[in-house]
Amino acid sequence: MAEEEIDWNRKFQKGDMKSSLLEESSFVVLFPHYRERYLTEIWPKVEEKLGTLGIDATLNTTDGIMTVRTTDQTWDPVAILRCRDLIKLLARSVPFEQACRVLEDDVESMVIVIGRDVRNAEKFTKRRQRLIGPNGQTLKALELLTQCYILVQGHTVAAIGKPDGLATVQKVAEDCMKNIHPVYHIKTLMVKRELMKNPEMADKDWDRFLPHFQKLSKKKNKTKRVFRNRDILPQQPPETEIDRQIESGEY
């Protein structure tokens, strides 16, 4: 009897799991108070969406928590992990329409914590605004080049998209906090995007086409320091005749 061939490229479908899950799995996520009104309005849509996967979703506005758990109707064992990511994104102010993308097979999400190394609040605010750009233009350009949805909220950056795009977003966000402007990465991504369109450049080195930016060092005016006289005590007065007599005992 020939072994059954497995098509690894086929997506997992309903009916592939022959029996129900043996144990119940659940995840709980806290959400801030200002998200309560929005979550209450869209929660029927959340229950309907997760119900198609056999996942039970509960919203507790008293304790400020969202809960997802598996049921006997769950037909995809990985669905509970995707639903966990969905409620995490909802707690981070991501719209429901964008958060639902994590339920797809080839889409992932990432919550990047920024500002850990920037202790100055004013400096952190300026660098975070630099990542967003004037009227959000820098963030929009980054979304187009990486094909990811990006939301900057507080000390975190939430991103949804393909793994390659998420890695790029993480690199840009971390470098921005290290005082490297995002426009440098955007210019590099634009050049790579044009090179990918040319099939002749597939096997060639792209390094000579990519822009190279050098960090300018601030030149300080070297002035010679003049140290003041460190002799704080006054000079000893000259020895007199009486001092010599006192020393010899004649006085």
PDB file of C-alpha atoms in Angstrom:
ATOM      1  CA  MET A   1       0.000   0.000   0.000  1.00  0.00           C
ATOM      2  CA  ALA A   2       1.523   3.286  -1.065  1.00  0.00           C
ATOM      3  CA  GLU A   3       1.956   5.952   1.561  1.00  0.00           C
ATOM      4  CA  GLU A   4      -0.371   8.908   1.312  1.00  0.00           C
ATOM      5  CA  GLU A   5       1.371  11.907  -0.166  1.00  0.00           C
ATOM      6  CA  ILE A   6       1.118  15.094   1.880  1.00  0.00           C
ATOM      7  CA  ASP A   7       0.798  18.409   0.107  1.00  0.00           C
ATOM      8  CA  TRP A   8       2.623  20.789   2.427  1.00  0.00           C
ATOM      9  CA  ASN A   9       1.655  23.814   0.312  1.00  0.00           C
ATOM     10  CA  ARG A  10      -2.060  23.278   0.911  1.00  0.00           C
ATOM     11  CA  LYS A  11      -3.604  25.384   3.645  1.00  0.00           C
ATOM     12  CA  PHE A  12      -5.099  23.752   6.713  1.00  0.00           C
ATOM     13  CA  GLN A  13      -8.839  23.412   6.172  1.00  0.00           C
ATOM     14  CA  LYS A  14     -11.862  22.591   8.247  1.00  0.00           C
ATOM     15  CA  GLY A  15     -12.198  18.829   8.591  1.00  0.00           C
ATOM     16  CA  ASP A  16      -8.469  18.047   8.512  1.00  0.00           C
ATOM     17  CA  MET A  17      -8.450  17.552  12.287  1.00  0.00           C
ATOM     18  CA  LYS A  18     -10.288  14.276  12.869  1.00  0.00           C
ATOM     19  CA  SER A  19     -11.035  14.764  16.596  1.00  0.00           C
ATOM     20  CA  SER A  20     -11.529  17.630  19.024  1.00  0.00           C
ATOM     21  CA  LEU A  21      -8.795  19.042  21.255  1.00  0.00           C
ATOM     22  CA  LEU A  22      -8.059  17.141  24.450  1.00  0.00           C
ATOM     23  CA  GLU A  23      -7.429  20.198  26.652  1.00  0.00           C
ATOM     24  CA  GLU A  24      -8.809  23.714  26.736  1.00  0.00           C
ATOM     25  CA  SER A  25      -6.387  26.562  26.019  1.00  0.00           C
ATOM     26  CA  SER A  26      -7.085  30.166  26.935  1.00  0.00           C
ATOM     27  CA  PHE A  27      -5.349  33.545  26.948  1.00  0.00           C
ATOM     28  CA  VAL A  28      -6.202  36.698  28.892  1.00  0.00           C
ATOM     29  CA  VAL A  29      -5.118  40.219  27.868  1.00  0.00           C
ATOM     30  CA  LEU A  30      -5.621  43.442  29.799  1.00  0.00           C
ATOM     31  CA  PHE A  31      -6.784  46.570  27.979  1.00  0.00           C
ATOM     32  CA  PRO A  32      -6.671  50.242  29.068  1.00  0.00           C
ATOM     33  CA  HIS A  33      -9.774  52.068  30.185  1.00  0.00           C
ATOM     34  CA  TYR A  34      -9.935  54.370  27.158  1.00  0.00           C
ATOM     35  CA  ARG A  35     -10.398  51.320  24.874  1.00  0.00           C
ATOM     36  CA  GLU A  36     -13.530  50.137  26.683  1.00  0.00           C
ATOM     37  CA  ARG A  37     -16.008  52.079  24.562  1.00  0.00           C
ATOM     38  CA  TYR A  38     -14.514  50.977  21.251  1.00  0.00           C
ATOM     39  CA  LEU A  39     -14.207  47.337  22.295  1.00  0.00           C
ATOM     40  CA  THR A  40     -17.805  47.269  23.497  1.00  0.00           C
ATOM     41  CA  GLU A  41     -18.998  48.503  20.108  1.00  0.00           C
ATOM     42  CA  ILE A  42     -17.019  46.040  17.980  1.00  0.00           C
ATOM     43  CA  TRP A  43     -17.137  43.013  20.298  1.00  0.00           C
ATOM     44  CA  PRO A  44     -20.138  41.386  18.510  1.00  0.00           C
ATOM     45  CA  LYS A  45     -18.008  41.415  15.340  1.00  0.00           C
ATOM     46  CA  VAL A  46     -15.121  39.853  17.270  1.00  0.00           C
ATOM     47  CA  GLU A  47     -17.350  37.047  18.557  1.00  0.00           C
ATOM     48  CA  GLU A  48     -18.736  36.420  15.083  1.00  0.00           C
ATOM     49  CA  LYS A  49     -15.276  36.374  13.504  1.00  0.00           C
ATOM     50  CA  LEU A  50     -13.718  34.065  16.083  1.00  0.00           C
ATOM     51  CA  GLY A  51     -16.838  31.904  16.137  1.00  0.00           C
ATOM     52  CA  THR A  52     -16.041  30.754  12.595  1.00  0.00           C
ATOM     53  CA  LEU A  53     -12.815  29.267  14.016  1.00  0.00           C
ATOM     54  CA  GLY A  54     -14.556  27.676  16.986  1.00  0.00           C
ATOM     55  CA  ILE A  55     -12.970  30.108  19.466  1.00  0.00           C
ATOM     56  CA  ASP A  56     -14.959  31.594  22.345  1.00  0.00           C
ATOM     57  CA  ALA A  57     -14.266  35.301  23.061  1.00  0.00           C
ATOM     58  CA  THR A  58     -15.289  37.103  26.263  1.00  0.00           C
ATOM     59  CA  LEU A  59     -15.078  40.796  27.156  1.00  0.00           C
ATOM     60  CA  ASN A  60     -15.036  41.752  30.847  1.00  0.00           C
ATOM     61  CA  THR A  61     -15.327  45.524  31.197  1.00  0.00           C
ATOM     62  CA  THR A  62     -15.378  45.339  35.000  1.00  0.00           C
ATOM     63  CA  ASP A  63     -11.878  43.889  35.286  1.00  0.00           C
ATOM     64  CA  GLY A  64     -10.693  45.294  31.938  1.00  0.00           C
ATOM     65  CA  ILE A  65      -9.718  41.970  30.358  1.00  0.00           C
ATOM     66  CA  MET A  66     -10.313  40.097  27.095  1.00  0.00           C
ATOM     67  CA  THR A  67     -10.329  36.307  27.045  1.00  0.00           C
ATOM     68  CA  VAL A  68     -10.141  33.799  24.205  1.00  0.00           C
ATOM     69  CA  ARG A  69     -10.445  30.023  24.708  1.00  0.00           C
ATOM     70  CA  THR A  70     -10.801  26.903  22.627  1.00  0.00           C
ATOM     71  CA  THR A  71     -14.017  24.863  22.476  1.00  0.00           C
ATOM     72  CA  ASP A  72     -15.178  21.517  21.135  1.00  0.00           C
ATOM     73  CA  GLN A  73     -15.869  23.273  17.827  1.00  0.00           C
ATOM     74  CA  THR A  74     -12.258  24.429  17.336  1.00  0.00           C
ATOM     75  CA  TRP A  75     -11.014  22.855  14.099  1.00  0.00           C
ATOM     76  CA  ASP A  76      -7.601  24.577  13.854  1.00  0.00           C
ATOM     77  CA  PRO A  77      -5.175  24.095  16.783  1.00  0.00           C
ATOM     78  CA  VAL A  78      -3.140  27.173  15.771  1.00  0.00           C
ATOM     79  CA  ALA A  79      -6.194  29.450  15.743  1.00  0.00           C
ATOM     80  CA  ILE A  80      -5.992  30.131  19.481  1.00  0.00           C
ATOM     81  CA  LEU A  81      -2.504  31.643  19.051  1.00  0.00           C
ATOM     82  CA  ARG A  82      -3.715  33.923  16.267  1.00  0.00           C
ATOM     83  CA  CYS A  83      -6.704  34.990  18.334  1.00  0.00           C
ATOM     84  CA  ARG A  84      -4.338  35.786  21.209  1.00  0.00           C
ATOM     85  CA  ASP A  85      -2.384  38.099  18.888  1.00  0.00           C
ATOM     86  CA  LEU A  86      -5.647  39.671  17.723  1.00  0.00           C
ATOM     87  CA  ILE A  87      -6.764  40.725  21.214  1.00  0.00           C
ATOM     88  CA  LYS A  88      -3.227  41.969  21.963  1.00  0.00           C
ATOM     89  CA  LEU A  89      -3.450  44.263  18.964  1.00  0.00           C
ATOM     90  CA  LEU A  90      -6.923  45.430  19.967  1.00  0.00           C
ATOM     91  CA  ALA A  91      -5.517  46.392  23.361  1.00  0.00           C
ATOM     92  CA  ARG A  92      -2.785  48.404  21.581  1.00  0.00           C
ATOM     93  CA  SER A  93      -5.387  50.592  19.784  1.00  0.00           C
ATOM     94  CA  VAL A  94      -5.178  48.734  16.462  1.00  0.00           C
ATOM     95  CA  PRO A  95      -8.489  48.901  14.535  1.00  0.00           C
ATOM     96  CA  PHE A  96     -10.466  45.679  14.310  1.00  0.00           C
ATOM     97  CA  GLU A  97     -10.283  45.577  10.501  1.00  0.00           C
ATOM     98  CA  GLN A  98      -6.474  45.609  10.604  1.00  0.00           C
ATOM     99  CA  ALA A  99      -6.162  43.271  13.594  1.00  0.00           C
ATOM    100  CA  CYS A 100      -8.187  40.594  11.757  1.00  0.00           C
ATOM    101  CA  ARG A 101      -5.321  40.223   9.289  1.00  0.00           C
ATOM    102  CA  VAL A 102      -3.374  38.125  11.823  1.00  0.00           C
ATOM    103  CA  LEU A 103      -5.933  35.354  11.336  1.00  0.00           C
ATOM    104  CA  GLU A 104      -4.509  34.755   7.853  1.00  0.00           C
ATOM    105  CA  ASP A 105      -1.846  32.093   7.346  1.00  0.00           C
ATOM    106  CA  ASP A 106       0.916  34.251   5.860  1.00  0.00           C
ATOM    107  CA  VAL A 107       0.465  37.320   8.084  1.00  0.00           C
ATOM    108  CA  GLU A 108       2.133  37.886  11.431  1.00  0.00           C
ATOM    109  CA  SER A 109       2.213  40.677  13.987  1.00  0.00           C
ATOM    110  CA  MET A 110       4.830  42.272  16.203  1.00  0.00           C
ATOM    111  CA  VAL A 111       4.746  44.721  19.104  1.00  0.00           C
ATOM    112  CA  ILE A 112       8.076  46.579  19.261  1.00  0.00           C
ATOM    113  CA  VAL A 113       8.985  48.303  22.522  1.00  0.00           C
ATOM    114  CA  ILE A 114      10.830  51.577  21.850  1.00  0.00           C
ATOM    115  CA  GLY A 115      12.464  54.090  24.129  1.00  0.00           C
ATOM    116  CA  ARG A 116      14.137  51.662  26.521  1.00  0.00           C
ATOM    117  CA  ASP A 117      17.548  53.287  26.053  1.00  0.00           C
ATOM    118  CA  VAL A 118      16.227  56.859  25.791  1.00  0.00           C
ATOM    119  CA  ARG A 119      15.695  58.093  29.322  1.00  0.00           C
ATOM    120  CA  ASN A 120      15.189  61.741  28.408  1.00  0.00           C
ATOM    121  CA  ALA A 121      11.439  62.222  27.857  1.00  0.00           C
ATOM    122  CA  GLU A 122      11.884  65.217  25.545  1.00  0.00           C
ATOM    123  CA  LYS A 123      14.454  63.415  23.412  1.00  0.00           C
ATOM    124  CA  PHE A 124      12.223  60.331  23.191  1.00  0.00           C
ATOM    125  CA  THR A 125       9.227  62.421  22.062  1.00  0.00           C
ATOM    126  CA  LYS A 126      11.263  64.074  19.303  1.00  0.00           C
ATOM    127  CA  ARG A 127      12.604  60.757  17.990  1.00  0.00           C
ATOM    128  CA  ARG A 128       9.171  59.150  18.080  1.00  0.00           C
ATOM    129  CA  GLN A 129       7.748  62.086  16.116  1.00  0.00           C
ATOM    130  CA  ARG A 130      10.623  61.685  13.661  1.00  0.00           C
ATOM    131  CA  LEU A 131       9.476  58.094  13.076  1.00  0.00           C
ATOM    132  CA  ILE A 132       5.922  59.273  12.386  1.00  0.00           C
ATOM    133  CA  GLY A 133       6.990  62.236  10.253  1.00  0.00           C
ATOM    134  CA  PRO A 134       5.075  65.423   9.403  1.00  0.00           C
ATOM    135  CA  ASN A 135       1.383  64.527   9.024  1.00  0.00           C
ATOM    136  CA  GLY A 136       2.392  60.841   9.232  1.00  0.00           C
ATOM    137  CA  GLN A 137       4.176  60.930   5.851  1.00  0.00           C
ATOM    138  CA  THR A 138       7.248  58.992   7.022  1.00  0.00           C
ATOM    139  CA  LEU A 139       5.083  56.240   8.490  1.00  0.00           C
ATOM    140  CA  LYS A 140       2.975  56.037   5.317  1.00  0.00           C
ATOM    141  CA  ALA A 141       6.087  55.717   3.132  1.00  0.00           C
ATOM    142  CA  LEU A 142       7.379  52.942   5.383  1.00  0.00           C
ATOM    143  CA  GLU A 143       4.031  51.134   5.164  1.00  0.00           C
ATOM    144  CA  LEU A 144       4.083  51.240   1.351  1.00  0.00           C
ATOM    145  CA  LEU A 145       7.653  49.953   1.120  1.00  0.00           C
ATOM    146  CA  THR A 146       7.256  47.143   3.681  1.00  0.00           C
ATOM    147  CA  GLN A 147       3.602  46.263   2.934  1.00  0.00           C
ATOM    148  CA  CYS A 148       2.886  46.387   6.669  1.00  0.00           C
ATOM    149  CA  TYR A 149       0.365  48.201   8.811  1.00  0.00           C
ATOM    150  CA  ILE A 150       2.201  50.275  11.436  1.00  0.00           C
ATOM    151  CA  LEU A 151       0.771  52.042  14.473  1.00  0.00           C
ATOM    152  CA  VAL A 152       2.863  54.052  16.950  1.00  0.00           C
ATOM    153  CA  GLN A 153       1.194  54.125  20.358  1.00  0.00           C
ATOM    154  CA  GLY A 154       2.944  55.286  23.518  1.00  0.00           C
ATOM    155  CA  HIS A 155       6.191  53.369  23.986  1.00  0.00           C
ATOM    156  CA  THR A 156       5.314  50.642  21.469  1.00  0.00           C
ATOM    157  CA  VAL A 157       5.072  50.191  17.711  1.00  0.00           C
ATOM    158  CA  ALA A 158       2.514  47.624  16.508  1.00  0.00           C
ATOM    159  CA  ALA A 159       3.125  46.168  13.035  1.00  0.00           C
ATOM    160  CA  ILE A 160       1.141  43.654  10.950  1.00  0.00           C
ATOM    161  CA  GLY A 161       2.441  42.084   7.748  1.00  0.00           C
ATOM    162  CA  LYS A 162       4.859  39.570   6.231  1.00  0.00           C
ATOM    163  CA  PRO A 163       7.906  38.441   8.264  1.00  0.00           C
ATOM    164  CA  ASP A 164      10.387  40.241   5.997  1.00  0.00           C
ATOM    165  CA  GLY A 165       8.494  43.493   6.284  1.00  0.00           C
ATOM    166  CA  LEU A 166       8.212  43.168  10.062  1.00  0.00           C
ATOM    167  CA  ALA A 167      11.977  42.718  10.372  1.00  0.00           C
ATOM    168  CA  THR A 168      12.508  45.913   8.383  1.00  0.00           C
ATOM    169  CA  VAL A 169      10.024  47.851  10.520  1.00  0.00           C
ATOM    170  CA  GLN A 170      11.760  46.661  13.683  1.00  0.00           C
ATOM    171  CA  LYS A 171      15.164  47.742  12.341  1.00  0.00           C
ATOM    172  CA  VAL A 172      13.908  51.213  11.362  1.00  0.00           C
ATOM    173  CA  ALA A 173      12.138  51.762  14.708  1.00  0.00           C
ATOM    174  CA  GLU A 174      15.148  50.698  16.772  1.00  0.00           C
ATOM    175  CA  ASP A 175      17.567  52.786  14.698  1.00  0.00           C
ATOM    176  CA  CYS A 176      15.301  55.804  15.002  1.00  0.00           C
ATOM    177  CA  MET A 177      15.616  55.581  18.773  1.00  0.00           C
ATOM    178  CA  LYS A 178      19.412  55.471  18.262  1.00  0.00           C
ATOM    179  CA  ASN A 179      19.224  58.849  16.485  1.00  0.00           C
ATOM    180  CA  ILE A 180      19.360  57.436  12.928  1.00  0.00           C
ATOM    181  CA  HIS A 181      16.766  59.159  10.747  1.00  0.00           C
ATOM    182  CA  PRO A 182      14.200  56.816   9.074  1.00  0.00           C
ATOM    183  CA  VAL A 183      14.645  58.605   5.730  1.00  0.00           C
ATOM    184  CA  TYR A 184      17.996  56.836   5.302  1.00  0.00           C
ATOM    185  CA  HIS A 185      16.283  53.433   5.461  1.00  0.00           C
ATOM    186  CA  ILE A 186      13.455  54.634   3.210  1.00  0.00           C
ATOM    187  CA  LYS A 187      15.909  55.706   0.487  1.00  0.00           C
ATOM    188  CA  THR A 188      17.638  52.323   0.692  1.00  0.00           C
ATOM    189  CA  LEU A 189      14.311  50.477   0.442  1.00  0.00           C
ATOM    190  CA  MET A 190      13.305  52.536  -2.588  1.00  0.00           C
ATOM    191  CA  VAL A 191      16.540  51.634  -4.394  1.00  0.00           C
ATOM    192  CA  LYS A 192      16.095  47.932  -3.554  1.00  0.00           C
ATOM    193  CA  ARG A 193      12.512  48.076  -4.807  1.00  0.00           C
ATOM    194  CA  GLU A 194      13.674  49.375  -8.194  1.00  0.00           C
ATOM    195  CA  LEU A 195      16.478  46.807  -8.419  1.00  0.00           C
ATOM    196  CA  MET A 196      14.060  43.946  -7.729  1.00  0.00           C
ATOM    197  CA  LYS A 197      12.058  44.933 -10.801  1.00  0.00           C
ATOM    198  CA  ASN A 198      15.073  44.245 -13.038  1.00  0.00           C
ATOM    199  CA  PRO A 199      15.611  40.471 -13.473  1.00  0.00           C
ATOM    200  CA  GLU A 200      19.172  41.063 -14.681  1.00  0.00           C
ATOM    201  CA  MET A 201      20.140  42.375 -11.227  1.00  0.00           C
ATOM    202  CA  ALA A 202      18.987  39.263  -9.372  1.00  0.00           C
ATOM    203  CA  ASP A 203      22.469  37.635  -9.200  1.00  0.00           C
ATOM    204  CA  LYS A 204      24.523  40.826  -8.911  1.00  0.00           C
ATOM    205  CA  ASP A 205      25.867  42.690  -5.930  1.00  0.00           C
ATOM    206  CA  TRP A 206      23.636  45.623  -5.020  1.00  0.00           C
ATOM    207  CA  ASP A 207      26.057  47.248  -2.620  1.00  0.00           C
ATOM    208  CA  ARG A 208      27.381  49.743  -5.164  1.00  0.00           C
ATOM    209  CA  PHE A 209      23.855  50.915  -5.969  1.00  0.00           C
ATOM    210  CA  LEU A 210      22.744  51.434  -2.378  1.00  0.00           C
ATOM    211  CA  PRO A 211      23.282  54.821  -0.737  1.00  0.00           C
ATOM    212  CA  HIS A 212      25.899  54.977   1.986  1.00  0.00           C
ATOM    213  CA  PHE A 213      25.438  57.500   4.730  1.00  0.00           C
ATOM    214  CA  GLN A 214      28.208  58.550   7.051  1.00  0.00           C
ATOM    215  CA  LYS A 215      27.553  59.917  10.479  1.00  0.00           C
ATOM    216  CA  LEU A 216      28.985  63.392  10.773  1.00  0.00           C
ATOM    217  CA  SER A 217      31.050  63.966  13.878  1.00  0.00           C
ATOM    218  CA  LYS A 218      30.797  67.288  15.573  1.00  0.00           C
ATOM    219  CA  LYS A 219      34.165  69.081  15.630  1.00  0.00           C
ATOM    220  CA  LYS A 220      34.795  70.787  18.891  1.00  0.00           C
ATOM    221  CA  ASN A 221      36.946  73.896  19.113  1.00  0.00           C
ATOM    222  CA  LYS A 222      40.054  72.768  20.906  1.00  0.00           C
ATOM    223  CA  THR A 223      41.063  75.593  23.226  1.00  0.00           C
ATOM    224  CA  LYS A 224      43.914  75.333  25.616  1.00  0.00           C
ATOM    225  CA  ARG A 225      42.753  75.360  29.170  1.00  0.00           C
ATOM    226  CA  VAL A 226      44.493  77.814  31.423  1.00  0.00           C
ATOM    227  CA  PHE A 227      44.663  76.592  34.971  1.00  0.00           C
ATOM    228  CA  ARG A 228      44.661  79.169  37.715  1.00  0.00           C
ATOM    229  CA  ASN A 229      47.209  79.239  40.478  1.00  0.00           C
ATOM    230  CA  ARG A 230      46.455  76.361  42.807  1.00  0.00           C
ATOM    231  CA  ASP A 231      48.341  77.944  45.726  1.00  0.00           C
ATOM    232  CA  ILE A 232      45.481  78.814  48.013  1.00  0.00           C
ATOM    233  CA  LEU A 233      47.554  79.624  51.134  1.00  0.00           C
ATOM    234  CA  PRO A 234      49.584  82.869  51.229  1.00  0.00           C
ATOM    235  CA  GLN A 235      53.363  82.755  50.939  1.00  0.00           C
ATOM    236  CA  GLN A 236      55.390  82.451  54.131  1.00  0.00           C
ATOM    237  CA  PRO A 237      56.681  85.862  55.364  1.00  0.00           C
ATOM    238  CA  PRO A 238      60.478  86.440  55.343  1.00  0.00           C
ATOM    239  CA  GLU A 239      62.427  85.486  58.496  1.00  0.00           C
ATOM    240  CA  THR A 240      63.255  88.400  60.806  1.00  0.00           C
ATOM    241  CA  GLU A 241      66.039  88.955  63.408  1.00  0.00           C
ATOM    242  CA  ILE A 242      63.638  88.174  66.258  1.00  0.00           C
ATOM    243  CA  ASP A 243      62.731  84.865  64.617  1.00  0.00           C
ATOM    244  CA  ARG A 244      66.421  83.910  64.455  1.00  0.00           C
ATOM    245  CA  GLN A 245      66.923  84.817  68.137  1.00  0.00           C
ATOM    246  CA  ILE A 246      63.872  82.776  69.172  1.00  0.00           C
ATOM    247  CA  GLU A 247      65.199  79.808  67.234  1.00  0.00           C
ATOM    248  CA  SER A 248      68.707  80.059  68.856  1.00  0.00           C
ATOM    249  CA  GLY A 249      67.337  80.803  72.334  1.00  0.00           C
ATOM    250  CA  GLU A 250      68.977  84.228  72.675  1.00  0.00           C
ATOM    251  CA  TYR A 251      65.646  86.125  72.776  1.00  0.00           C
TER     252      TYR A 251
END
